[in-house]
Amino acid sequence: MLETLEKLGFLSTENGQISNQDKIILLHIYNSKINGEKVNAQQIAQVLDTDASVSDEQFASQIKAAHKVLAERKLQEVDNEKLGSSRLFEKMEERVQGLKGAFEEKKIEFETMRGVLENEQNFDAFCQKTNLSANKDMVKKALQKKFDDTKADYLKQKVGCLSVGVDFAAWADARAGKYSLAL
């Protein structure tokens, strides 16, 4: 399941490990889906602002159990032998691919802006290229405001993509009969 989300580009990794932010997002998404609630991106953003962290062991055990529950539910809901179910799955694949492309664009925009703001050399090069070297403080403030807006949009889109990706992975694993192998 995590491999599917990583191939889609929805997960971020740090040193080969899933980022703490993505662990928190995934746990909230699974919790919401298991409880039949709507995934709330604002609530997730508030938790992320608290610098909460999840251990690898805690994450692995919780995500595996939650994924199994969702995949078992999907297996009960859908008859994989019926043509209509196959078509619905194909539509879900198309939707996920569309989200993947849009998310990649938003991720590039987010990473680029973060790179300019966090690295002084990149910021100086940006100011020189745009002929704004005389007003660096004003440019930095404007870029920071734009980055904050982009960050909020990026997080909202990431939560949405991961939510759909979780549904897709659960359905794909249920179809393949390997829903107990979440990791």
mmCIF file of C-alpha atoms in Angstrom:
data_model
loop_
_atom_site.group_PDB
_atom_site.id
_atom_site.type_symbol
_atom_site.label_atom_id
_atom_site.label_comp_id
_atom_site.label_asym_id
_atom_site.label_seq_id
_atom_site.Cartn_x
_atom_site.Cartn_y
_atom_site.Cartn_z
ATOM 1 C CA MET A 1 0.000 0.000 0.000
ATOM 2 C CA LEU A 2 2.712 2.461 0.933
ATOM 3 C CA GLU A 3 4.618 1.430 -2.176
ATOM 4 C CA THR A 4 1.583 2.322 -4.306
ATOM 5 C CA LEU A 5 1.339 5.768 -2.713
ATOM 6 C CA GLU A 6 5.064 6.320 -3.135
ATOM 7 C CA LYS A 7 4.947 5.329 -6.827
ATOM 8 C CA LEU A 8 2.162 7.844 -7.319
ATOM 9 C CA GLY A 9 4.386 10.520 -5.782
ATOM 10 C CA PHE A 10 2.003 11.296 -2.934
ATOM 11 C CA LEU A 11 4.422 10.316 -0.132
ATOM 12 C CA SER A 12 7.521 12.236 0.900
ATOM 13 C CA THR A 13 10.540 10.380 2.189
ATOM 14 C CA GLU A 14 13.449 11.516 4.309
ATOM 15 C CA ASN A 15 16.556 9.298 4.187
ATOM 16 C CA GLY A 16 14.502 6.436 2.761
ATOM 17 C CA GLN A 17 11.840 6.746 5.476
ATOM 18 C CA ILE A 18 8.347 8.182 5.181
ATOM 19 C CA SER A 19 8.335 11.724 6.497
ATOM 20 C CA ASN A 20 6.752 12.330 9.888
ATOM 21 C CA GLN A 21 4.286 14.727 8.256
ATOM 22 C CA ASP A 22 3.066 12.021 5.874
ATOM 23 C CA LYS A 23 2.758 9.495 8.723
ATOM 24 C CA ILE A 24 0.484 11.865 10.612
ATOM 25 C CA ILE A 25 -1.554 12.638 7.498
ATOM 26 C CA LEU A 26 -1.996 8.952 6.651
ATOM 27 C CA LEU A 27 -3.018 7.999 10.182
ATOM 28 C CA HIS A 28 -5.635 10.768 10.217
ATOM 29 C CA ILE A 29 -6.930 9.744 6.794
ATOM 30 C CA TYR A 30 -7.259 6.100 7.793
ATOM 31 C CA ASN A 31 -8.884 7.022 11.089
ATOM 32 C CA SER A 32 -11.432 9.205 9.300
ATOM 33 C CA LYS A 33 -12.197 6.555 6.693
ATOM 34 C CA ILE A 34 -12.593 3.778 9.254
ATOM 35 C CA ASN A 35 -14.950 5.953 11.301
ATOM 36 C CA GLY A 36 -16.925 6.954 8.194
ATOM 37 C CA GLU A 37 -15.994 10.612 8.570
ATOM 38 C CA LYS A 38 -14.928 13.126 5.964
ATOM 39 C CA VAL A 39 -11.179 13.755 5.846
ATOM 40 C CA ASN A 40 -10.592 17.241 7.280
ATOM 41 C CA ALA A 41 -7.460 18.914 5.874
ATOM 42 C CA GLN A 42 -7.710 21.841 8.320
ATOM 43 C CA GLN A 43 -7.754 19.508 11.306
ATOM 44 C CA ILE A 44 -4.719 17.680 9.939
ATOM 45 C CA ALA A 45 -2.915 21.004 9.385
ATOM 46 C CA GLN A 46 -3.530 21.944 13.024
ATOM 47 C CA VAL A 47 -2.003 18.661 14.209
ATOM 48 C CA LEU A 48 0.989 19.190 11.912
ATOM 49 C CA ASP A 49 1.545 22.650 13.409
ATOM 50 C CA THR A 50 1.981 21.099 16.875
ATOM 51 C CA ASP A 51 5.179 19.260 15.853
ATOM 52 C CA ALA A 52 3.640 15.916 16.815
ATOM 53 C CA SER A 53 5.618 12.845 15.866
ATOM 54 C CA VAL A 54 4.873 9.184 15.234
ATOM 55 C CA SER A 55 7.370 6.391 15.756
ATOM 56 C CA ASP A 56 8.053 3.972 12.925
ATOM 57 C CA GLU A 57 6.780 1.033 14.989
ATOM 58 C CA GLN A 58 3.561 2.780 15.988
ATOM 59 C CA PHE A 59 2.972 3.889 12.411
ATOM 60 C CA ALA A 60 3.634 0.445 10.928
ATOM 61 C CA SER A 61 1.284 -1.382 13.280
ATOM 62 C CA GLN A 62 -1.543 1.152 13.027
ATOM 63 C CA ILE A 63 -1.355 1.600 9.261
ATOM 64 C CA LYS A 64 -1.255 -2.134 8.591
ATOM 65 C CA ALA A 65 -4.328 -2.789 10.730
ATOM 66 C CA ALA A 66 -6.229 0.181 9.272
ATOM 67 C CA HIS A 67 -5.390 -0.742 5.689
ATOM 68 C CA LYS A 68 -6.572 -4.295 6.245
ATOM 69 C CA VAL A 69 -9.908 -3.025 7.595
ATOM 70 C CA LEU A 70 -10.429 -0.714 4.590
ATOM 71 C CA ALA A 71 -9.442 -3.360 2.057
ATOM 72 C CA GLU A 72 -11.727 -5.941 3.671
ATOM 73 C CA ARG A 73 -14.597 -3.446 3.534
ATOM 74 C CA LYS A 74 -13.885 -2.750 -0.121
ATOM 75 C CA LEU A 75 -13.754 -6.477 -0.863
ATOM 76 C CA GLN A 76 -17.215 -6.869 0.668
ATOM 77 C CA GLU A 77 -18.599 -3.847 -1.209
ATOM 78 C CA VAL A 78 -17.357 -4.716 -4.671
ATOM 79 C CA ASP A 79 -17.821 -7.838 -6.739
ATOM 80 C CA ASN A 80 -14.594 -8.016 -8.754
ATOM 81 C CA GLU A 81 -16.175 -10.452 -11.184
ATOM 82 C CA LYS A 82 -18.725 -7.933 -12.441
ATOM 83 C CA LEU A 83 -17.937 -5.747 -15.422
ATOM 84 C CA GLY A 84 -19.353 -2.653 -13.706
ATOM 85 C CA SER A 85 -16.926 -3.039 -10.825
ATOM 86 C CA SER A 86 -14.023 -3.353 -13.220
ATOM 87 C CA ARG A 87 -15.086 -0.181 -15.005
ATOM 88 C CA LEU A 88 -15.378 1.673 -11.699
ATOM 89 C CA PHE A 89 -11.867 0.567 -10.801
ATOM 90 C CA GLU A 90 -10.589 1.769 -14.183
ATOM 91 C CA LYS A 91 -12.224 5.154 -13.585
ATOM 92 C CA MET A 92 -10.555 5.285 -10.173
ATOM 93 C CA GLU A 93 -7.187 4.558 -11.828
ATOM 94 C CA GLU A 94 -7.774 7.400 -14.297
ATOM 95 C CA ARG A 95 -8.709 9.755 -11.468
ATOM 96 C CA VAL A 96 -5.590 8.840 -9.506
ATOM 97 C CA GLN A 97 -3.395 9.435 -12.564
ATOM 98 C CA GLY A 98 -4.995 12.857 -13.073
ATOM 99 C CA LEU A 99 -4.408 13.744 -9.434
ATOM 100 C CA LYS A 100 -0.821 12.555 -9.741
ATOM 101 C CA GLY A 101 -0.095 15.021 -12.542
ATOM 102 C CA ALA A 102 -1.722 17.958 -10.788
ATOM 103 C CA PHE A 103 0.005 17.123 -7.507
ATOM 104 C CA GLU A 104 3.416 16.912 -9.170
ATOM 105 C CA GLU A 105 2.972 20.464 -10.475
ATOM 106 C CA LYS A 106 1.935 21.777 -7.048
ATOM 107 C CA LYS A 107 4.825 19.909 -5.394
ATOM 108 C CA ILE A 108 7.356 21.437 -7.807
ATOM 109 C CA GLU A 109 5.962 24.924 -7.136
ATOM 110 C CA PHE A 110 6.089 24.341 -3.366
ATOM 111 C CA GLU A 111 9.611 22.879 -3.380
ATOM 112 C CA THR A 112 10.922 25.651 -5.644
ATOM 113 C CA MET A 113 9.545 28.409 -3.441
ATOM 114 C CA ARG A 114 10.838 26.713 -0.315
ATOM 115 C CA GLY A 115 14.261 26.347 -1.942
ATOM 116 C CA VAL A 116 14.392 30.049 -2.788
ATOM 117 C CA LEU A 117 13.321 31.127 0.687
ATOM 118 C CA GLU A 118 15.441 28.696 2.712
ATOM 119 C CA ASN A 119 18.690 29.101 0.790
ATOM 120 C CA GLU A 120 20.243 32.568 0.813
ATOM 121 C CA GLN A 121 22.256 31.915 -2.366
ATOM 122 C CA ASN A 122 19.112 30.867 -4.224
ATOM 123 C CA PHE A 123 17.306 33.939 -2.931
ATOM 124 C CA ASP A 124 20.144 36.239 -4.054
ATOM 125 C CA ALA A 125 20.211 34.585 -7.486
ATOM 126 C CA PHE A 126 16.439 35.024 -7.761
ATOM 127 C CA CYS A 127 16.699 38.719 -6.871
ATOM 128 C CA GLN A 128 19.483 39.281 -9.406
ATOM 129 C CA LYS A 129 17.633 37.430 -12.148
ATOM 130 C CA THR A 130 14.479 39.461 -11.590
ATOM 131 C CA ASN A 131 16.363 42.753 -11.109
ATOM 132 C CA LEU A 132 14.980 43.183 -7.596
ATOM 133 C CA SER A 133 18.262 43.178 -5.666
ATOM 134 C CA ALA A 134 17.646 46.679 -4.306
ATOM 135 C CA ASN A 135 14.420 45.636 -2.534
ATOM 136 C CA LYS A 136 15.409 42.288 -0.999
ATOM 137 C CA ASP A 137 13.453 42.763 2.228
ATOM 138 C CA MET A 138 10.265 43.600 0.370
ATOM 139 C CA VAL A 139 10.797 40.698 -2.045
ATOM 140 C CA LYS A 140 11.402 38.287 0.833
ATOM 141 C CA LYS A 141 8.190 39.368 2.586
ATOM 142 C CA ALA A 142 6.179 39.015 -0.619
ATOM 143 C CA LEU A 143 7.702 35.608 -1.363
ATOM 144 C CA GLN A 144 7.050 34.471 2.204
ATOM 145 C CA LYS A 145 3.389 35.439 1.936
ATOM 146 C CA LYS A 146 3.086 33.657 -1.408
ATOM 147 C CA PHE A 147 4.872 30.632 0.070
ATOM 148 C CA ASP A 148 2.473 30.503 3.034
ATOM 149 C CA ASP A 149 -0.489 30.491 0.624
ATOM 150 C CA THR A 150 1.185 27.881 -1.564
ATOM 151 C CA LYS A 151 1.997 25.760 1.488
ATOM 152 C CA ALA A 152 -1.645 25.730 2.574
ATOM 153 C CA ASP A 153 -2.788 24.794 -0.952
ATOM 154 C CA TYR A 154 -0.062 22.156 -1.208
ATOM 155 C CA LEU A 155 -1.053 20.575 2.104
ATOM 156 C CA LYS A 156 -4.737 20.566 1.169
ATOM 157 C CA GLN A 157 -3.958 18.972 -2.192
ATOM 158 C CA LYS A 158 -1.608 16.447 -0.578
ATOM 159 C CA VAL A 159 -4.284 15.382 1.920
ATOM 160 C CA GLY A 160 -6.809 15.047 -0.906
ATOM 161 C CA CYS A 161 -4.423 13.028 -3.061
ATOM 162 C CA LEU A 162 -3.442 10.757 -0.188
ATOM 163 C CA SER A 163 -7.099 10.249 0.687
ATOM 164 C CA VAL A 164 -7.946 9.132 -2.845
ATOM 165 C CA GLY A 165 -4.687 7.180 -2.999
ATOM 166 C CA VAL A 166 -5.609 5.281 0.174
ATOM 167 C CA ASP A 167 -8.967 4.329 -1.352
ATOM 168 C CA PHE A 168 -7.257 3.271 -4.558
ATOM 169 C CA ALA A 169 -4.594 1.219 -2.754
ATOM 170 C CA ALA A 170 -7.206 -0.507 -0.580
ATOM 171 C CA TRP A 171 -9.280 -1.363 -3.643
ATOM 172 C CA ALA A 172 -6.248 -2.539 -5.633
ATOM 173 C CA ASP A 173 -5.057 -4.703 -2.744
ATOM 174 C CA ALA A 174 -8.542 -6.126 -2.228
ATOM 175 C CA ARG A 175 -8.736 -7.031 -5.920
ATOM 176 C CA ALA A 176 -5.338 -8.705 -5.746
ATOM 177 C CA GLY A 177 -6.163 -10.461 -2.462
ATOM 178 C CA LYS A 178 -3.143 -9.065 -0.676
ATOM 179 C CA TYR A 179 -4.840 -6.604 1.659
ATOM 180 C CA SER A 180 -3.157 -8.016 4.740
ATOM 181 C CA LEU A 181 0.222 -6.907 3.334
ATOM 182 C CA ALA A 182 -0.103 -3.172 3.933
ATOM 183 C CA LEU A 183 3.603 -2.449 4.020
#
